[in-house]
Amino acid sequence: MITEDLLAKEFSRIIKQYYPSMGELLDGCYVKVITSYWGRPPKRLRYVGIYCSEELMPKIQEKKEYLREIAENMGLMQVVFLNATRLLRDPKSRLKQADPRLWLELHYVAA
């Protein structure tokens, strides 16, 4: 079975290979494949989460159609853009307790 980490690495590799300028932008972001379940019976949905800083967000979102096309070709549902800076500044966020590694990665991205 293919893990989420391998899918995220493969997604980043394909972006860097076919769109080098966009690959440079993704180097400043954290790419994660997120799995969720929806419906009855539960259906597994995988999508790409791109966590980036406020400065990179507009540049990444300009190219969202290319990112979504590659995600769909890989069998992933969608690409979601998340602001790492806002997630870290949210006082009610439980991210540090729920996923400490992601929390540290987001500090790296937001800096």
mmCIF file of N, CA and C in Angstrom:
data_model
loop_
_atom_site.group_PDB
_atom_site.id
_atom_site.type_symbol
_atom_site.label_atom_id
_atom_site.label_comp_id
_atom_site.label_asym_id
_atom_site.label_seq_id
_atom_site.Cartn_x
_atom_site.Cartn_y
_atom_site.Cartn_z
ATOM 1 N N MET A 1 0.842 -1.188 0.000
ATOM 2 C CA MET A 1 0.000 0.000 0.000
ATOM 3 C C MET A 1 0.886 1.251 0.000
ATOM 4 N N ILE A 2 0.512 2.206 -0.768
ATOM 5 C CA ILE A 2 1.277 3.439 -0.886
ATOM 6 C C ILE A 2 0.899 4.363 0.267
ATOM 7 N N THR A 3 1.899 4.841 0.987
ATOM 8 C CA THR A 3 1.638 5.708 2.132
ATOM 9 C C THR A 3 1.490 7.160 1.677
ATOM 10 N N GLU A 4 0.961 7.956 2.589
ATOM 11 C CA GLU A 4 0.758 9.375 2.290
ATOM 12 C C GLU A 4 2.080 10.098 2.059
ATOM 13 N N ASP A 5 3.114 9.714 2.818
ATOM 14 C CA ASP A 5 4.416 10.358 2.650
ATOM 15 C C ASP A 5 4.994 10.120 1.258
ATOM 16 N N LEU A 6 4.866 8.885 0.770
ATOM 17 C CA LEU A 6 5.365 8.584 -0.578
ATOM 18 C C LEU A 6 4.587 9.336 -1.643
ATOM 19 N N LEU A 7 3.289 9.442 -1.474
ATOM 20 C CA LEU A 7 2.479 10.202 -2.432
ATOM 21 C C LEU A 7 2.871 11.675 -2.442
ATOM 22 N N ALA A 8 3.122 12.244 -1.271
ATOM 23 C CA ALA A 8 3.518 13.652 -1.190
ATOM 24 C C ALA A 8 4.866 13.877 -1.863
ATOM 25 N N LYS A 9 5.804 12.974 -1.646
ATOM 26 C CA LYS A 9 7.120 13.097 -2.289
ATOM 27 C C LYS A 9 7.008 12.956 -3.802
ATOM 28 N N GLU A 10 6.191 12.019 -4.238
ATOM 29 C CA GLU A 10 6.000 11.813 -5.674
ATOM 30 C C GLU A 10 5.328 13.034 -6.314
ATOM 31 N N PHE A 11 4.341 13.602 -5.636
ATOM 32 C CA PHE A 11 3.666 14.807 -6.122
ATOM 33 C C PHE A 11 4.686 15.936 -6.290
ATOM 34 N N SER A 12 5.523 16.144 -5.267
ATOM 35 C CA SER A 12 6.539 17.202 -5.337
ATOM 36 C C SER A 12 7.542 16.931 -6.452
ATOM 37 N N ARG A 13 7.935 15.670 -6.628
ATOM 38 C CA ARG A 13 8.897 15.320 -7.677
ATOM 39 C C ARG A 13 8.334 15.607 -9.065
ATOM 40 N N ILE A 14 7.075 15.260 -9.274
ATOM 41 C CA ILE A 14 6.446 15.495 -10.577
ATOM 42 C C ILE A 14 6.340 16.985 -10.860
ATOM 43 N N ILE A 15 5.955 17.761 -9.847
ATOM 44 C CA ILE A 15 5.867 19.216 -10.019
ATOM 45 C C ILE A 15 7.231 19.780 -10.406
ATOM 46 N N LYS A 16 8.286 19.355 -9.705
ATOM 47 C CA LYS A 16 9.628 19.860 -9.995
ATOM 48 C C LYS A 16 10.095 19.450 -11.388
ATOM 49 N N GLN A 17 9.682 18.273 -11.826
ATOM 50 C CA GLN A 17 10.112 17.791 -13.139
ATOM 51 C C GLN A 17 9.419 18.537 -14.272
ATOM 52 N N TYR A 18 8.105 18.734 -14.180
ATOM 53 C CA TYR A 18 7.360 19.333 -15.280
ATOM 54 C C TYR A 18 7.226 20.851 -15.182
ATOM 55 N N TYR A 19 7.247 21.392 -13.971
ATOM 56 C CA TYR A 19 7.131 22.840 -13.764
ATOM 57 C C TYR A 19 8.227 23.283 -12.796
ATOM 58 N N PRO A 20 9.461 23.459 -13.278
ATOM 59 C CA PRO A 20 10.587 23.775 -12.374
ATOM 60 C C PRO A 20 10.396 25.058 -11.565
ATOM 61 N N SER A 21 9.806 26.085 -12.152
ATOM 62 C CA SER A 21 9.617 27.332 -11.401
ATOM 63 C C SER A 21 8.623 27.132 -10.257
ATOM 64 N N MET A 22 7.599 26.334 -10.486
ATOM 65 C CA MET A 22 6.633 26.036 -9.438
ATOM 66 C C MET A 22 7.266 25.117 -8.389
ATOM 67 N N GLY A 23 8.168 24.251 -8.812
ATOM 68 C CA GLY A 23 8.879 23.383 -7.882
ATOM 69 C C GLY A 23 9.720 24.176 -6.899
ATOM 70 N N GLU A 24 10.306 25.274 -7.374
ATOM 71 C CA GLU A 24 11.078 26.145 -6.486
ATOM 72 C C GLU A 24 10.178 26.781 -5.442
ATOM 73 N N LEU A 25 8.966 27.148 -5.835
ATOM 74 C CA LEU A 25 8.013 27.703 -4.872
ATOM 75 C C LEU A 25 7.603 26.649 -3.839
ATOM 76 N N LEU A 26 7.417 25.418 -4.295
ATOM 77 C CA LEU A 26 7.014 24.344 -3.377
ATOM 78 C C LEU A 26 8.125 23.980 -2.397
ATOM 79 N N ASP A 27 9.373 24.321 -2.710
ATOM 80 C CA ASP A 27 10.456 24.067 -1.768
ATOM 81 C C ASP A 27 10.269 24.857 -0.478
ATOM 82 N N GLY A 28 9.575 25.973 -0.559
ATOM 83 C CA GLY A 28 9.298 26.789 0.631
ATOM 84 C C GLY A 28 8.009 26.413 1.319
ATOM 85 N N CYS A 29 7.391 25.323 0.902
ATOM 86 C CA CYS A 29 6.117 24.880 1.466
ATOM 87 C C CYS A 29 6.239 23.473 2.031
ATOM 88 N N TYR A 30 5.247 23.078 2.797
ATOM 89 C CA TYR A 30 5.170 21.716 3.313
ATOM 90 C C TYR A 30 4.015 21.033 2.600
ATOM 91 N N VAL A 31 4.308 19.955 1.893
ATOM 92 C CA VAL A 31 3.301 19.229 1.117
ATOM 93 C C VAL A 31 2.955 17.949 1.867
ATOM 94 N N LYS A 32 1.655 17.727 2.063
ATOM 95 C CA LYS A 32 1.193 16.553 2.805
ATOM 96 C C LYS A 32 -0.045 15.998 2.117
ATOM 97 N N VAL A 33 -0.126 14.682 2.029
ATOM 98 C CA VAL A 33 -1.329 14.030 1.518
ATOM 99 C C VAL A 33 -2.198 13.701 2.726
ATOM 100 N N ILE A 34 -3.428 14.175 2.691
ATOM 101 C CA ILE A 34 -4.358 14.025 3.803
ATOM 102 C C ILE A 34 -5.443 13.040 3.404
ATOM 103 N N THR A 35 -5.722 12.096 4.287
ATOM 104 C CA THR A 35 -6.747 11.082 4.039
ATOM 105 C C THR A 35 -7.943 11.359 4.930
ATOM 106 N N SER A 36 -9.112 11.353 4.336
ATOM 107 C CA SER A 36 -10.348 11.498 5.113
ATOM 108 C C SER A 36 -11.369 10.487 4.596
ATOM 109 N N TYR A 37 -12.394 10.257 5.381
ATOM 110 C CA TYR A 37 -13.446 9.312 5.026
ATOM 111 C C TYR A 37 -14.770 10.053 4.995
ATOM 112 N N TRP A 38 -15.606 9.741 3.976
ATOM 113 C CA TRP A 38 -16.854 10.462 3.779
ATOM 114 C C TRP A 38 -17.929 9.513 3.278
ATOM 115 N N GLY A 39 -19.146 9.707 3.772
ATOM 116 C CA GLY A 39 -20.298 8.986 3.244
ATOM 117 C C GLY A 39 -20.591 7.675 3.939
ATOM 118 N N ARG A 40 -21.650 7.038 3.440
ATOM 119 C CA ARG A 40 -22.051 5.724 3.932
ATOM 120 C C ARG A 40 -22.154 4.781 2.771
ATOM 121 N N PRO A 41 -21.476 3.726 2.683
ATOM 122 C CA PRO A 41 -20.357 3.340 3.533
ATOM 123 C C PRO A 41 -19.192 4.309 3.351
ATOM 124 N N PRO A 42 -18.341 4.418 4.369
ATOM 125 C CA PRO A 42 -17.248 5.397 4.289
ATOM 126 C C PRO A 42 -16.341 5.153 3.081
ATOM 127 N N LYS A 43 -16.116 6.212 2.341
ATOM 128 C CA LYS A 43 -15.241 6.159 1.178
ATOM 129 C C LYS A 43 -13.980 6.961 1.504
ATOM 130 N N ARG A 44 -12.832 6.365 1.211
ATOM 131 C CA ARG A 44 -11.568 7.039 1.502
ATOM 132 C C ARG A 44 -11.272 8.077 0.428
ATOM 133 N N LEU A 45 -10.997 9.289 0.869
ATOM 134 C CA LEU A 45 -10.646 10.387 -0.026
ATOM 135 C C LEU A 45 -9.260 10.885 0.350
ATOM 136 N N ARG A 46 -8.419 11.034 -0.642
ATOM 137 C CA ARG A 46 -7.076 11.571 -0.426
ATOM 138 C C ARG A 46 -6.942 12.872 -1.200
ATOM 139 N N TYR A 47 -6.387 13.849 -0.532
ATOM 140 C CA TYR A 47 -6.139 15.116 -1.203
ATOM 141 C C TYR A 47 -4.811 15.684 -0.733
ATOM 142 N N VAL A 48 -4.285 16.618 -1.494
ATOM 143 C CA VAL A 48 -2.984 17.228 -1.206
ATOM 144 C C VAL A 48 -3.209 18.505 -0.417
ATOM 145 N N GLY A 49 -2.530 18.609 0.705
ATOM 146 C CA GLY A 49 -2.535 19.832 1.497
ATOM 147 C C GLY A 49 -1.206 20.526 1.335
ATOM 148 N N ILE A 50 -1.229 21.770 0.899
ATOM 149 C CA ILE A 50 0.000 22.543 0.739
ATOM 150 C C ILE A 50 -0.024 23.651 1.781
ATOM 151 N N TYR A 51 0.858 23.528 2.753
ATOM 152 C CA TYR A 51 0.980 24.520 3.818
ATOM 153 C C TYR A 51 2.077 25.486 3.420
ATOM 154 N N CYS A 52 1.740 26.785 3.324
ATOM 155 C CA CYS A 52 2.759 27.766 2.976
ATOM 156 C C CYS A 52 2.524 29.060 3.735
ATOM 157 N N SER A 53 3.528 29.919 3.708
ATOM 158 C CA SER A 53 3.455 31.186 4.431
ATOM 159 C C SER A 53 2.561 32.173 3.682
ATOM 160 N N GLU A 54 2.244 33.255 4.350
ATOM 161 C CA GLU A 54 1.380 34.273 3.745
ATOM 162 C C GLU A 54 2.003 34.889 2.496
ATOM 163 N N GLU A 55 3.329 35.004 2.483
ATOM 164 C CA GLU A 55 4.011 35.611 1.344
ATOM 165 C C GLU A 55 3.939 34.735 0.100
ATOM 166 N N LEU A 56 4.027 33.420 0.281
ATOM 167 C CA LEU A 56 4.006 32.509 -0.863
ATOM 168 C C LEU A 56 2.598 32.144 -1.332
ATOM 169 N N MET A 57 1.624 32.322 -0.479
ATOM 170 C CA MET A 57 0.262 31.878 -0.794
ATOM 171 C C MET A 57 -0.257 32.429 -2.135
ATOM 172 N N PRO A 58 -0.171 33.733 -2.410
ATOM 173 C CA PRO A 58 -0.693 34.222 -3.703
ATOM 174 C C PRO A 58 0.044 33.645 -4.914
ATOM 175 N N LYS A 59 1.356 33.450 -4.788
ATOM 176 C CA LYS A 59 2.135 32.913 -5.905
ATOM 177 C C LYS A 59 1.758 31.462 -6.186
ATOM 178 N N ILE A 60 1.543 30.691 -5.140
ATOM 179 C CA ILE A 60 1.171 29.279 -5.300
ATOM 180 C C ILE A 60 -0.242 29.170 -5.873
ATOM 181 N N GLN A 61 -1.156 30.002 -5.383
ATOM 182 C CA GLN A 61 -2.546 29.917 -5.835
ATOM 183 C C GLN A 61 -2.722 30.343 -7.285
ATOM 184 N N GLU A 62 -1.782 31.121 -7.820
ATOM 185 C CA GLU A 62 -1.846 31.473 -9.244
ATOM 186 C C GLU A 62 -1.754 30.237 -10.130
ATOM 187 N N LYS A 63 -1.027 29.245 -9.675
ATOM 188 C CA LYS A 63 -0.777 28.030 -10.455
ATOM 189 C C LYS A 63 -1.623 26.849 -9.987
ATOM 190 N N LYS A 64 -2.721 27.113 -9.323
ATOM 191 C CA LYS A 64 -3.499 26.025 -8.723
ATOM 192 C C LYS A 64 -4.077 25.054 -9.747
ATOM 193 N N GLU A 65 -4.367 25.500 -10.951
ATOM 194 C CA GLU A 65 -4.924 24.601 -11.960
ATOM 195 C C GLU A 65 -3.920 23.511 -12.339
ATOM 196 N N TYR A 66 -2.634 23.878 -12.459
ATOM 197 C CA TYR A 66 -1.611 22.892 -12.774
ATOM 198 C C TYR A 66 -1.470 21.880 -11.641
ATOM 199 N N LEU A 67 -1.499 22.379 -10.402
ATOM 200 C CA LEU A 67 -1.379 21.496 -9.243
ATOM 201 C C LEU A 67 -2.559 20.535 -9.160
ATOM 202 N N ARG A 68 -3.757 21.036 -9.415
ATOM 203 C CA ARG A 68 -4.951 20.187 -9.356
ATOM 204 C C ARG A 68 -4.956 19.148 -10.473
ATOM 205 N N GLU A 69 -4.472 19.524 -11.623
ATOM 206 C CA GLU A 69 -4.411 18.582 -12.739
ATOM 207 C C GLU A 69 -3.481 17.415 -12.416
ATOM 208 N N ILE A 70 -2.325 17.714 -11.859
ATOM 209 C CA ILE A 70 -1.381 16.656 -11.497
ATOM 210 C C ILE A 70 -1.944 15.792 -10.381
ATOM 211 N N ALA A 71 -2.591 16.407 -9.399
ATOM 212 C CA ALA A 71 -3.193 15.637 -8.303
ATOM 213 C C ALA A 71 -4.262 14.683 -8.836
ATOM 214 N N GLU A 72 -5.101 15.152 -9.739
ATOM 215 C CA GLU A 72 -6.140 14.292 -10.309
ATOM 216 C C GLU A 72 -5.534 13.146 -11.115
ATOM 217 N N ASN A 73 -4.450 13.408 -11.835
ATOM 218 C CA ASN A 73 -3.783 12.348 -12.593
ATOM 219 C C ASN A 73 -3.143 11.306 -11.685
ATOM 220 N N MET A 74 -2.831 11.682 -10.451
ATOM 221 C CA MET A 74 -2.268 10.744 -9.483
ATOM 222 C C MET A 74 -3.356 9.999 -8.708
ATOM 223 N N GLY A 75 -4.623 10.330 -8.960
ATOM 224 C CA GLY A 75 -5.718 9.667 -8.257
ATOM 225 C C GLY A 75 -6.113 10.350 -6.972
ATOM 226 N N LEU A 76 -5.655 11.572 -6.769
ATOM 227 C CA LEU A 76 -6.003 12.337 -5.573
ATOM 228 C C LEU A 76 -7.177 13.254 -5.899
ATOM 229 N N MET A 77 -7.979 13.541 -4.894
ATOM 230 C CA MET A 77 -9.218 14.288 -5.135
ATOM 231 C C MET A 77 -9.003 15.762 -5.482
ATOM 232 N N GLN A 78 -8.170 16.450 -4.699
ATOM 233 C CA GLN A 78 -8.111 17.896 -4.805
ATOM 234 C C GLN A 78 -6.800 18.390 -4.211
ATOM 235 N N VAL A 79 -6.520 19.670 -4.397
ATOM 236 C CA VAL A 79 -5.395 20.344 -3.759
ATOM 237 C C VAL A 79 -5.973 21.444 -2.879
ATOM 238 N N VAL A 80 -5.543 21.468 -1.628
ATOM 239 C CA VAL A 80 -6.022 22.453 -0.662
ATOM 240 C C VAL A 80 -4.833 23.285 -0.209
ATOM 241 N N PHE A 81 -5.003 24.597 -0.156
ATOM 242 C CA PHE A 81 -3.945 25.504 0.260
ATOM 243 C C PHE A 81 -4.245 25.981 1.673
ATOM 244 N N LEU A 82 -3.266 25.821 2.566
ATOM 245 C CA LEU A 82 -3.446 26.197 3.963
ATOM 246 C C LEU A 82 -2.357 27.186 4.371
ATOM 247 N N ASN A 83 -2.773 28.216 5.089
ATOM 248 C CA ASN A 83 -1.854 29.252 5.532
ATOM 249 C C ASN A 83 -1.181 28.795 6.827
ATOM 250 N N ALA A 84 0.095 28.464 6.766
ATOM 251 C CA ALA A 84 0.830 27.963 7.924
ATOM 252 C C ALA A 84 0.941 29.018 9.016
ATOM 253 N N THR A 85 1.102 30.270 8.643
ATOM 254 C CA THR A 85 1.238 31.339 9.619
ATOM 255 C C THR A 85 -0.016 31.464 10.468
ATOM 256 N N ARG A 86 -1.174 31.418 9.853
ATOM 257 C CA ARG A 86 -2.435 31.506 10.597
ATOM 258 C C ARG A 86 -2.647 30.303 11.503
ATOM 259 N N LEU A 87 -2.298 29.118 11.022
ATOM 260 C CA LEU A 87 -2.451 27.922 11.843
ATOM 261 C C LEU A 87 -1.601 28.005 13.105
ATOM 262 N N LEU A 88 -0.403 28.544 12.993
ATOM 263 C CA LEU A 88 0.478 28.644 14.151
ATOM 264 C C LEU A 88 0.045 29.730 15.121
ATOM 265 N N ARG A 89 -0.579 30.764 14.620
ATOM 266 C CA ARG A 89 -1.000 31.871 15.489
ATOM 267 C C ARG A 89 -2.375 31.672 16.106
ATOM 268 N N ASP A 90 -3.099 30.662 15.674
ATOM 269 C CA ASP A 90 -4.437 30.404 16.192
ATOM 270 C C ASP A 90 -4.353 29.965 17.655
ATOM 271 N N PRO A 91 -4.941 30.743 18.582
ATOM 272 C CA PRO A 91 -4.830 30.392 20.001
ATOM 273 C C PRO A 91 -5.605 29.121 20.381
ATOM 274 N N LYS A 92 -6.588 28.735 19.620
ATOM 275 C CA LYS A 92 -7.384 27.553 19.943
ATOM 276 C C LYS A 92 -6.911 26.293 19.217
ATOM 277 N N SER A 93 -5.820 26.421 18.498
ATOM 278 C CA SER A 93 -5.310 25.283 17.736
ATOM 279 C C SER A 93 -4.753 24.217 18.675
ATOM 280 N N ARG A 94 -5.084 22.962 18.389
ATOM 281 C CA ARG A 94 -4.573 21.817 19.149
ATOM 282 C C ARG A 94 -3.531 21.062 18.320
ATOM 283 N N LEU A 95 -3.009 21.714 17.309
ATOM 284 C CA LEU A 95 -2.071 21.081 16.391
ATOM 285 C C LEU A 95 -0.790 20.628 17.087
ATOM 286 N N LYS A 96 -0.308 21.416 18.034
ATOM 287 C CA LYS A 96 0.932 21.075 18.723
ATOM 288 C C LYS A 96 0.789 19.750 19.476
ATOM 289 N N GLN A 97 -0.364 19.520 20.087
ATOM 290 C CA GLN A 97 -0.580 18.282 20.827
ATOM 291 C C GLN A 97 -0.950 17.129 19.882
ATOM 292 N N ALA A 98 -1.699 17.418 18.846
ATOM 293 C CA ALA A 98 -2.177 16.370 17.945
ATOM 294 C C ALA A 98 -1.080 15.847 17.011
ATOM 295 N N ASP A 99 -0.276 16.736 16.472
ATOM 296 C CA ASP A 99 0.768 16.333 15.527
ATOM 297 C C ASP A 99 1.993 17.232 15.708
ATOM 298 N N PRO A 100 2.851 16.921 16.688
ATOM 299 C CA PRO A 100 3.998 17.793 16.972
ATOM 300 C C PRO A 100 4.976 17.941 15.805
ATOM 301 N N ARG A 101 5.126 16.883 15.024
ATOM 302 C CA ARG A 101 6.058 16.969 13.890
ATOM 303 C C ARG A 101 5.560 17.964 12.845
ATOM 304 N N LEU A 102 4.279 17.910 12.514
ATOM 305 C CA LEU A 102 3.695 18.876 11.578
ATOM 306 C C LEU A 102 3.820 20.286 12.130
ATOM 307 N N TRP A 103 3.611 20.441 13.422
ATOM 308 C CA TRP A 103 3.710 21.747 14.056
ATOM 309 C C TRP A 103 5.116 22.329 13.879
ATOM 310 N N LEU A 104 6.139 21.505 14.064
ATOM 311 C CA LEU A 104 7.516 21.965 13.871
ATOM 312 C C LEU A 104 7.812 22.283 12.403
ATOM 313 N N GLU A 105 7.310 21.462 11.502
ATOM 314 C CA GLU A 105 7.491 21.709 10.075
ATOM 315 C C GLU A 105 6.851 23.043 9.663
ATOM 316 N N LEU A 106 5.698 23.338 10.229
ATOM 317 C CA LEU A 106 5.018 24.592 9.904
ATOM 318 C C LEU A 106 5.793 25.787 10.411
ATOM 319 N N HIS A 107 6.473 25.653 11.531
ATOM 320 C CA HIS A 107 7.331 26.740 12.017
ATOM 321 C C HIS A 107 8.457 26.998 11.017
ATOM 322 N N TYR A 108 8.998 25.938 10.466
ATOM 323 C CA TYR A 108 10.048 26.070 9.461
ATOM 324 C C TYR A 108 9.528 26.781 8.213
ATOM 325 N N VAL A 109 8.317 26.429 7.796
ATOM 326 C CA VAL A 109 7.725 27.006 6.588
ATOM 327 C C VAL A 109 7.347 28.469 6.809
ATOM 328 N N ALA A 110 6.793 28.777 7.969
ATOM 329 C CA ALA A 110 6.302 30.126 8.238
ATOM 330 C C ALA A 110 7.432 31.118 8.477
ATOM 331 N N ALA A 111 8.611 30.626 8.842
ATOM 332 C CA ALA A 111 9.737 31.529 9.141
ATOM 333 C C ALA A 111 10.351 32.103 7.893
#
